[in-house]
Coordinates of N, CA and C in Angstrom, one line a residue:
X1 N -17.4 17.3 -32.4 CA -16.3 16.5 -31.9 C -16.8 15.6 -30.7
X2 N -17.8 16.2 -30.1 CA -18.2 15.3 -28.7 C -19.1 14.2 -29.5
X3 N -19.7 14.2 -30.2 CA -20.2 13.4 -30.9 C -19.2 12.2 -30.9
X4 N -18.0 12.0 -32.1 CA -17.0 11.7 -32.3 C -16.8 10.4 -31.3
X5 N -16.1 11.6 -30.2 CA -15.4 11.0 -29.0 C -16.5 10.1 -28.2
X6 N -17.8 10.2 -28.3 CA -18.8 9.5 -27.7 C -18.9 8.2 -28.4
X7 N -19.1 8.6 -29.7 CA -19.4 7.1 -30.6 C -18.0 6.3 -30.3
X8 N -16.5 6.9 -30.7 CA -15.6 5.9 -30.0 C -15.5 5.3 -28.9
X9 N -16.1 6.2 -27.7 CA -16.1 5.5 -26.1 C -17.4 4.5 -26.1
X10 N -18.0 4.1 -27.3 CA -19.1 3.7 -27.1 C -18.5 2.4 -27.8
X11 N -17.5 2.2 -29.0 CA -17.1 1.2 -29.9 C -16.5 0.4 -29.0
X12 N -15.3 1.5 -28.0 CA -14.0 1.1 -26.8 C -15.1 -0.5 -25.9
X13 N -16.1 0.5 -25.3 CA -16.8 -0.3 -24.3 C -17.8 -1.6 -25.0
X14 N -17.3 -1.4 -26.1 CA -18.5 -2.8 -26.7 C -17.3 -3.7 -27.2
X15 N -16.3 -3.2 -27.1 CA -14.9 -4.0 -27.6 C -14.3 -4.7 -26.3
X16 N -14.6 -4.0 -25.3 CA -14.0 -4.7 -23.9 C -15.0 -5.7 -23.8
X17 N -16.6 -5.8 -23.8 CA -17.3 -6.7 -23.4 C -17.1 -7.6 -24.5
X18 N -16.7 -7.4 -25.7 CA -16.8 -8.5 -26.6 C -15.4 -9.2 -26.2
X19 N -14.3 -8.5 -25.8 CA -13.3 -9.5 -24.9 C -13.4 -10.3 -24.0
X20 N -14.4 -9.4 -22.7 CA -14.8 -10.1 -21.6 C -15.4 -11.5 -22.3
X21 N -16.4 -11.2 -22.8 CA -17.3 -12.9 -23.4 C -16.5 -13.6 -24.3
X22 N -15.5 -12.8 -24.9 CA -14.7 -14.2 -25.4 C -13.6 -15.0 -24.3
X23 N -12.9 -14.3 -23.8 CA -12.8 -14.9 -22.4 C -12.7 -15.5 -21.7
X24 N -14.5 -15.5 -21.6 CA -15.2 -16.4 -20.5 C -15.1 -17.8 -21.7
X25 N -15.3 -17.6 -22.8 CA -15.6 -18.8 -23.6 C -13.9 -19.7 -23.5
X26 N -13.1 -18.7 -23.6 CA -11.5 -19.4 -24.3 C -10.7 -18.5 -23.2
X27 N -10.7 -18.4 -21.7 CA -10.0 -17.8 -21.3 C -8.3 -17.6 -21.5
X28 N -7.8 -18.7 -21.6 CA -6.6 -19.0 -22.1 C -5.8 -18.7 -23.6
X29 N -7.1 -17.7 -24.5 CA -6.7 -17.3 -25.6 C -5.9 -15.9 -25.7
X30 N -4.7 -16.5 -25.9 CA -3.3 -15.1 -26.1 C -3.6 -13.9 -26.7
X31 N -4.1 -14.3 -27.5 CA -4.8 -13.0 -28.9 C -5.8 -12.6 -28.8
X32 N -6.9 -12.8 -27.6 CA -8.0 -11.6 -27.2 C -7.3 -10.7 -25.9
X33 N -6.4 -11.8 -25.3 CA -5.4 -10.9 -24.4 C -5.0 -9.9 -24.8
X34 N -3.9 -10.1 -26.0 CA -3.5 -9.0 -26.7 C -4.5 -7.7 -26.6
X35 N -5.5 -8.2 -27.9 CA -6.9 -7.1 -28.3 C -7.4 -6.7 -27.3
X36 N -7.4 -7.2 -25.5 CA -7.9 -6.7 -24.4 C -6.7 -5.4 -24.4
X37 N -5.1 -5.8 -24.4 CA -4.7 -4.6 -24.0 C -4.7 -3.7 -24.8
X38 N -4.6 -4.0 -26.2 CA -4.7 -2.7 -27.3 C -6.1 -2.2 -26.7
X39 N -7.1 -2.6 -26.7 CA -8.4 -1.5 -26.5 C -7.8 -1.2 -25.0
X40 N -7.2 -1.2 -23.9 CA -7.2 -0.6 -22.7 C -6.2 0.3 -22.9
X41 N -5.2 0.1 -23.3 CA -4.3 1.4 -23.8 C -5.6 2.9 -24.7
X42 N -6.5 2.3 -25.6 CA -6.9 3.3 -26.5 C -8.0 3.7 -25.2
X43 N -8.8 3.0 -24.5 CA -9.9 3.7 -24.0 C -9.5 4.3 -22.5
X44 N -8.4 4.4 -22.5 CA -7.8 5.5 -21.3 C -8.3 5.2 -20.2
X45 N -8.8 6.3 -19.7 CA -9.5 6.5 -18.4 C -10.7 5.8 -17.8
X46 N -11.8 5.1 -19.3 CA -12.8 4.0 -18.8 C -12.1 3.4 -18.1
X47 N -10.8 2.8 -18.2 CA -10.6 1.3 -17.6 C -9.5 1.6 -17.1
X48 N -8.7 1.1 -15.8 CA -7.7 1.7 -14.8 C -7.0 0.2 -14.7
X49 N -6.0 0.3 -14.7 CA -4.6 -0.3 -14.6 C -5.2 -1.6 -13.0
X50 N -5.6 -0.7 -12.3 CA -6.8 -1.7 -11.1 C -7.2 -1.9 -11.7
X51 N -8.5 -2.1 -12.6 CA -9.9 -2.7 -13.0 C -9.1 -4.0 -13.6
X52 N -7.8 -3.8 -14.7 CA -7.3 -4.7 -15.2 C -6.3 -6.0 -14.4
X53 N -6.0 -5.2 -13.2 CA -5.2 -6.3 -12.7 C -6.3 -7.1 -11.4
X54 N -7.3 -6.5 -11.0 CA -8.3 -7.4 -10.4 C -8.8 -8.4 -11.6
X55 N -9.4 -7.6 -13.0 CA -9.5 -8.7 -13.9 C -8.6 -10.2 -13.7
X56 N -7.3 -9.9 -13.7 CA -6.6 -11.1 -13.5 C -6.8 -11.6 -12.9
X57 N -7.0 -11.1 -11.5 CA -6.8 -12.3 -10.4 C -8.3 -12.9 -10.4
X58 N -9.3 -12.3 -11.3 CA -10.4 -13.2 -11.3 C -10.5 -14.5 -12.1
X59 N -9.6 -14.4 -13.2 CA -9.7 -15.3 -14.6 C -8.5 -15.8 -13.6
X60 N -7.7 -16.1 -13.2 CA -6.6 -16.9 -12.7 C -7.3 -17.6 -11.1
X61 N -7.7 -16.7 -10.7 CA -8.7 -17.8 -9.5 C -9.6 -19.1 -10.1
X62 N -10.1 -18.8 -11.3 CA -10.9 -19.6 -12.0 C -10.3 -20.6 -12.6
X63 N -8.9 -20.4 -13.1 CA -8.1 -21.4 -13.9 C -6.6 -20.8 -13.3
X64 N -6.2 -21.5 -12.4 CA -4.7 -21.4 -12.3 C -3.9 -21.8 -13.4
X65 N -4.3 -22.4 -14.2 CA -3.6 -23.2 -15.8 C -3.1 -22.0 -16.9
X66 N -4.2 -21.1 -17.0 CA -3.8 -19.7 -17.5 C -2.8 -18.6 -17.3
X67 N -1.9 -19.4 -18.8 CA -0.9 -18.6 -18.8 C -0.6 -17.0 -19.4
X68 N -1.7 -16.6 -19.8 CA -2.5 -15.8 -20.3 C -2.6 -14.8 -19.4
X69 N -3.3 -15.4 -18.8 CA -4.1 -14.1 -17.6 C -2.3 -13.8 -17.0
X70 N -1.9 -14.9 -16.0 CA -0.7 -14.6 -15.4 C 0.6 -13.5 -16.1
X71 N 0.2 -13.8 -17.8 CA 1.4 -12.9 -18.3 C 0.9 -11.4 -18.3
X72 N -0.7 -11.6 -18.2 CA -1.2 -10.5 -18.4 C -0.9 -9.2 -16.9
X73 N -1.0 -10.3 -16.0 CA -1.1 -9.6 -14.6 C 0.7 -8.9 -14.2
X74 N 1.2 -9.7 -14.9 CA 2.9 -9.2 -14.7 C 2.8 -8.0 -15.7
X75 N 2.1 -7.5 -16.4 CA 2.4 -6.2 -16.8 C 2.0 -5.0 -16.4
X76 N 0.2 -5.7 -15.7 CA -0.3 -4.7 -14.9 C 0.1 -4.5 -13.4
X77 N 0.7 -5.5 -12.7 CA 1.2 -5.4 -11.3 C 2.2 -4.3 -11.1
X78 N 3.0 -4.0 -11.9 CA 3.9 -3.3 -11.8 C 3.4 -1.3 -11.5
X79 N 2.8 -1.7 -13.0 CA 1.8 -0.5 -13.6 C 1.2 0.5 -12.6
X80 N 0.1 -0.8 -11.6 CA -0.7 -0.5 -10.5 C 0.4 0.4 -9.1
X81 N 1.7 0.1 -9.2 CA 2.1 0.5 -8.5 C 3.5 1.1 -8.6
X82 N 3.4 1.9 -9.7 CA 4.2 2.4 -9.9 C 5.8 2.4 -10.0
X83 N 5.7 0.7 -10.5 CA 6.9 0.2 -10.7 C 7.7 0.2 -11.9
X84 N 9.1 0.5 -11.7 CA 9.9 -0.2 -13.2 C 10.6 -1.7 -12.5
X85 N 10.5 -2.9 -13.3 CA 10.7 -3.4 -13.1 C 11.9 -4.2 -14.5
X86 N 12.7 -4.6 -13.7 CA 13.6 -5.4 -14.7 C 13.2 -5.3 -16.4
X87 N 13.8 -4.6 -16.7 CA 14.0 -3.5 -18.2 C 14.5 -4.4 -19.3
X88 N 15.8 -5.0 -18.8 CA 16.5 -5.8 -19.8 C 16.9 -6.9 -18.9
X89 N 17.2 -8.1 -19.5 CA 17.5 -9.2 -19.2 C 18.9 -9.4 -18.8
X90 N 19.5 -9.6 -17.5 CA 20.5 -9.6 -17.1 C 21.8 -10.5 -17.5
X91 N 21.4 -11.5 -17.9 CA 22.2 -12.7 -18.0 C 21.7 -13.8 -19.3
X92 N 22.8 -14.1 -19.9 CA 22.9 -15.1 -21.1 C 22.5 -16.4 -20.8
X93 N 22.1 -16.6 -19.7 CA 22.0 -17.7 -19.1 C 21.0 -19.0 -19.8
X94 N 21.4 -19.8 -20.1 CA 20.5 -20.5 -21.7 C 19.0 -20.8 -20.6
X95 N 19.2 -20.8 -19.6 CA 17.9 -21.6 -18.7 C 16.8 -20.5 -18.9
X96 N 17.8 -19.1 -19.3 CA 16.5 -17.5 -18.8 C 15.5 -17.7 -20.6
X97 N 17.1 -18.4 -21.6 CA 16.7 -18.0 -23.1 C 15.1 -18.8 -23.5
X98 N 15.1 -20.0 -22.6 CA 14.0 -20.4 -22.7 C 12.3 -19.8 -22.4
X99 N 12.7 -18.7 -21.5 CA 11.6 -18.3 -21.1 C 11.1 -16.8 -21.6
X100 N 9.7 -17.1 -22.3 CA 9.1 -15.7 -22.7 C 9.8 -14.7 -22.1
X101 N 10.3 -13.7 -22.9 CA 11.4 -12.3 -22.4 C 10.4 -11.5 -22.4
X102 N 8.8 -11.3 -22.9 CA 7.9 -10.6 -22.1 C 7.8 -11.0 -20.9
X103 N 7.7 -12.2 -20.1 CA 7.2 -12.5 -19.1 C 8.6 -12.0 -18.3
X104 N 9.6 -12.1 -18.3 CA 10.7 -11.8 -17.6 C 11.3 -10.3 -17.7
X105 N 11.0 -9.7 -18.5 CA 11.6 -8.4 -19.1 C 10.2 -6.7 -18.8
X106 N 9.9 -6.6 -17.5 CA 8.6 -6.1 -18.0 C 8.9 -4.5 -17.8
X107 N 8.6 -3.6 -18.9 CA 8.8 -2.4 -18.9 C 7.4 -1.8 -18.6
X108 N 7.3 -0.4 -18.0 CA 6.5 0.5 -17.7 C 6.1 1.4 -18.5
X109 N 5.0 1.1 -19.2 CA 4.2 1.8 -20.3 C 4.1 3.0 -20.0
X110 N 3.4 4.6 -20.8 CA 3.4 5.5 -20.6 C 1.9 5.6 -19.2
X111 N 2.2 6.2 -17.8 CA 1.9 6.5 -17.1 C 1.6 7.9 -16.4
X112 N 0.3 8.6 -15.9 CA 0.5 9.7 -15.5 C 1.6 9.8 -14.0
X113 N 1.7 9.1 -13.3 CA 2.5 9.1 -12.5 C 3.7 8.4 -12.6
X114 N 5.0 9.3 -12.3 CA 6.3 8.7 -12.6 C 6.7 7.3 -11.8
X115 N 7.0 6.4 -12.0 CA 8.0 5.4 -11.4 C 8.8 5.8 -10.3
X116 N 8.1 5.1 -8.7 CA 8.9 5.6 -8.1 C 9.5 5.0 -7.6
X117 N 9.6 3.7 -7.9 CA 10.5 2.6 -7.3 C 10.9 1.2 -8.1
X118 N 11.7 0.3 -8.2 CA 12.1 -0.5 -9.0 C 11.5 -1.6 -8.5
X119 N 11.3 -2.0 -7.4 CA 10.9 -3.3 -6.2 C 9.0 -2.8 -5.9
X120 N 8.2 -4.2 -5.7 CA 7.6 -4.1 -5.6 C 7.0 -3.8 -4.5
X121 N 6.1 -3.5 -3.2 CA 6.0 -3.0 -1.8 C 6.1 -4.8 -1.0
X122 N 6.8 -4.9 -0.1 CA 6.4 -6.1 0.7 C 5.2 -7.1 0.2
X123 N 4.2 -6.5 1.0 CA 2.6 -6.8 1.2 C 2.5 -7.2 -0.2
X124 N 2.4 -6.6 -1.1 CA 2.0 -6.9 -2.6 C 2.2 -8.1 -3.0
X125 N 3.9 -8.9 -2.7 CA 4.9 -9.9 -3.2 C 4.2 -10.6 -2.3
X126 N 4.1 -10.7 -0.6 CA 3.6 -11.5 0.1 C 2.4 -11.8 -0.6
X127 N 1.1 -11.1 -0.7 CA 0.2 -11.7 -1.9 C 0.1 -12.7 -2.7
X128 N 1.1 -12.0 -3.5 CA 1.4 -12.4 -5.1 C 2.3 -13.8 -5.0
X129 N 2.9 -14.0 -3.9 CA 3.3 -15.5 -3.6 C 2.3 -16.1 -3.2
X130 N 1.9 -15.9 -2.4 CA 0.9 -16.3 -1.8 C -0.3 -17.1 -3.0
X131 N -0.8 -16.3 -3.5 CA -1.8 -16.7 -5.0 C -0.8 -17.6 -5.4
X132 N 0.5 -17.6 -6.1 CA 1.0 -18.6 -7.2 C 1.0 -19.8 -6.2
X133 N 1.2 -19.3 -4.5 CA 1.5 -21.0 -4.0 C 0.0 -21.6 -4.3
X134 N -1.0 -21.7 -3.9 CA -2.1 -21.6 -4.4 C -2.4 -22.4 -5.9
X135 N -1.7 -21.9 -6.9 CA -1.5 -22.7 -8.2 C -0.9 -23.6 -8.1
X136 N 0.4 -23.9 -7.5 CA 1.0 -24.7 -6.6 C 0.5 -26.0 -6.2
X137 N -0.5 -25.6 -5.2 CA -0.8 -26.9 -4.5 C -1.9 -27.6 -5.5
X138 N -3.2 -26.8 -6.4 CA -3.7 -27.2 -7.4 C -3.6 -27.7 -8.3
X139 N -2.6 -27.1 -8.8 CA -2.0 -27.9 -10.4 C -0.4 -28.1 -10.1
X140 N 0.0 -28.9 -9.6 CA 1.7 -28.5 -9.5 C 1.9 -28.7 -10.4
X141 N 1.9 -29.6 -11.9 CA 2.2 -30.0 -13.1 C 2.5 -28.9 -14.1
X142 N 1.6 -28.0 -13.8 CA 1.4 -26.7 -15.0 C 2.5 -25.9 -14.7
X143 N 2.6 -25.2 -15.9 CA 4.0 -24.1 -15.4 C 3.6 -23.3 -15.7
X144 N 2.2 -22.5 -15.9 CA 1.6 -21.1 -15.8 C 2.2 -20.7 -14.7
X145 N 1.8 -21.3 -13.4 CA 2.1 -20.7 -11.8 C 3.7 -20.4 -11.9
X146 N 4.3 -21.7 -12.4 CA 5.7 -22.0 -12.1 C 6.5 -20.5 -12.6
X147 N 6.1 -20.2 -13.8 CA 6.7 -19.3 -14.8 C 6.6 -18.1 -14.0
X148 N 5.2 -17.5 -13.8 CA 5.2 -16.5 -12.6 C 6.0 -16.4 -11.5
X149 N 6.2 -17.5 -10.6 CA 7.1 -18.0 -9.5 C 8.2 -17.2 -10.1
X150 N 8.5 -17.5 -11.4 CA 10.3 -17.2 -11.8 C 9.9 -15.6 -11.8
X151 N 9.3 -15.3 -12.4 CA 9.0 -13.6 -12.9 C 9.2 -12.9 -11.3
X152 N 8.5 -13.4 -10.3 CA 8.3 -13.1 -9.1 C 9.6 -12.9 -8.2
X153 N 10.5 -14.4 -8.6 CA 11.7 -14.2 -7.6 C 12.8 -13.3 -8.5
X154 N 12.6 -13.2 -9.7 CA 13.6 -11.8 -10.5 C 13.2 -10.5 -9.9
X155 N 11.9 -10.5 -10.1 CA 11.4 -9.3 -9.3 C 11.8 -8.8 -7.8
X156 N 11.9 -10.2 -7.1 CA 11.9 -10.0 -5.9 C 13.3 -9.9 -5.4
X157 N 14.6 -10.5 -6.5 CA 15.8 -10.2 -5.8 C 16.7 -9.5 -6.9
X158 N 16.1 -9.4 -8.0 CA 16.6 -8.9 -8.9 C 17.0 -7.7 -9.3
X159 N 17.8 -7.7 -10.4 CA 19.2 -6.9 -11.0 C 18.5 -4.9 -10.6
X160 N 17.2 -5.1 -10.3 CA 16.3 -3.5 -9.8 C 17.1 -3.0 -8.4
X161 N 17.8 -4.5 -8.1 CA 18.0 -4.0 -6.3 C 17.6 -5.2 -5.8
X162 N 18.1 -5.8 -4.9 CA 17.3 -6.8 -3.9 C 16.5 -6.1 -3.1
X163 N 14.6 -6.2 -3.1 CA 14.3 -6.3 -2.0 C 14.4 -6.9 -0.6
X164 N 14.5 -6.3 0.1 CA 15.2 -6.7 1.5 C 14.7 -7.2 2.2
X165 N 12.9 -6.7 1.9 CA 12.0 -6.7 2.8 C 11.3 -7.6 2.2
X166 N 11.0 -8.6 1.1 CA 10.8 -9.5 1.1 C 11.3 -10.7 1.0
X167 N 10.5 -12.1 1.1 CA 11.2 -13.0 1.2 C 10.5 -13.9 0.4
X168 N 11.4 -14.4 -1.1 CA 10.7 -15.4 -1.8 C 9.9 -16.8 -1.0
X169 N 10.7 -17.1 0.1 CA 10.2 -17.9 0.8 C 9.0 -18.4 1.7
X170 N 8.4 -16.7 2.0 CA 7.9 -16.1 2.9 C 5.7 -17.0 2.8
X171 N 5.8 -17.4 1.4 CA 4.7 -18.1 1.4 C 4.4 -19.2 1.0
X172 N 6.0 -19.6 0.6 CA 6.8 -20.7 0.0 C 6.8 -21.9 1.1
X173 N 7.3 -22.9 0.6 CA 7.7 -23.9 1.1 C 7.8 -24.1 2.6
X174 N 8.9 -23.4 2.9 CA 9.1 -22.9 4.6 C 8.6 -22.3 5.4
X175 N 7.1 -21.6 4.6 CA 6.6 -21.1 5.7 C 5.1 -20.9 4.8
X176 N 3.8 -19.6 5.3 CA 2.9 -19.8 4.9 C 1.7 -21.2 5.2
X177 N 0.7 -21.3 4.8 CA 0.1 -22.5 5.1 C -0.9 -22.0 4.4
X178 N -1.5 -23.7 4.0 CA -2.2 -23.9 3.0 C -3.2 -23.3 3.0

């Protein structure tokens, strides 16, 4: 059986690198995203909920345009920190119907550590605005960033609880610097 489980941990890690290089070729391609997270779910413990959300902020430093990586990082941001975040969609609102209900709706996959909080820590949000203003000042046209922006301020005031302690603003417009 160790046999087995070796030759699979061997298929797992030639299947991640065959994502990485496709990737690099078509970073913006939705459907190796996908096949990145089915093989990260199956190869467990090689690869850590971190490994995958620094992945993001690598491919999205490189291309703020990537809407891909960005939807990818809203499933592991949470993940990394042991968040549930906005479960179901609050409101009929035709403006929300528009927008991918993956990207707005993100639930917390099976985890060894329980969910201990619905809001994300300060510092993290400060960040995570911080990067999207960033896409911001680079591409204001794209709505990769923009869409995040929205996932961000649901997150940040949203139907989980208002965080108190953050401030969508905080790297925004009114404050922060370039």
């Amino acid at each position: 059986e160790g046999t087995t489980d070796d030759a699979a941990a061997g298929v797992l890690s030639r299947e991640m690198k065959l994502c990485a290089r496709l990737l690099e070729l078509d970073d913006r391609n939705f459907h190796c995203w996908a096949y990145r997270r089915f093989i990260v779910e199956l190869h467990g413990a090689q690869t850590t909920d971190v490994d995958e959300l620094s992945y993001t902020t690598t491919k999205i430093e490189a291309n703020f345009s990537n809407y891909s990586a960005w939807h990818y990082r809203s499933t592991y941001l949470p993940k990394v920190h042991g968040v549930v975040i906005n479960q179901t969609p609050q409101s009929d609102d035709p403006r929300t119907a528009q927008i991918d209900p993956e990207f707005t709706t993100i639930s917390q996959r099976s985890s060894a550590a329980a969910p201990k909080t619905t809001s994300l820590p300060k510092a993290i949000l400060d960040a995570e605005y911080e990067l999207v203003q960033q896409a911001f000042f680079t591409e204001p046209e794209d709505q990769s960033g923009w869409m995040y922006h929205r996932w961000l301020l649901g997150n940040t005031l949203g139907p989980g609880g208002p965080n108190k302690d953050a401030s969508p603003v905080s790297a925004g417009a009114g404050g922060g610097t370039a």
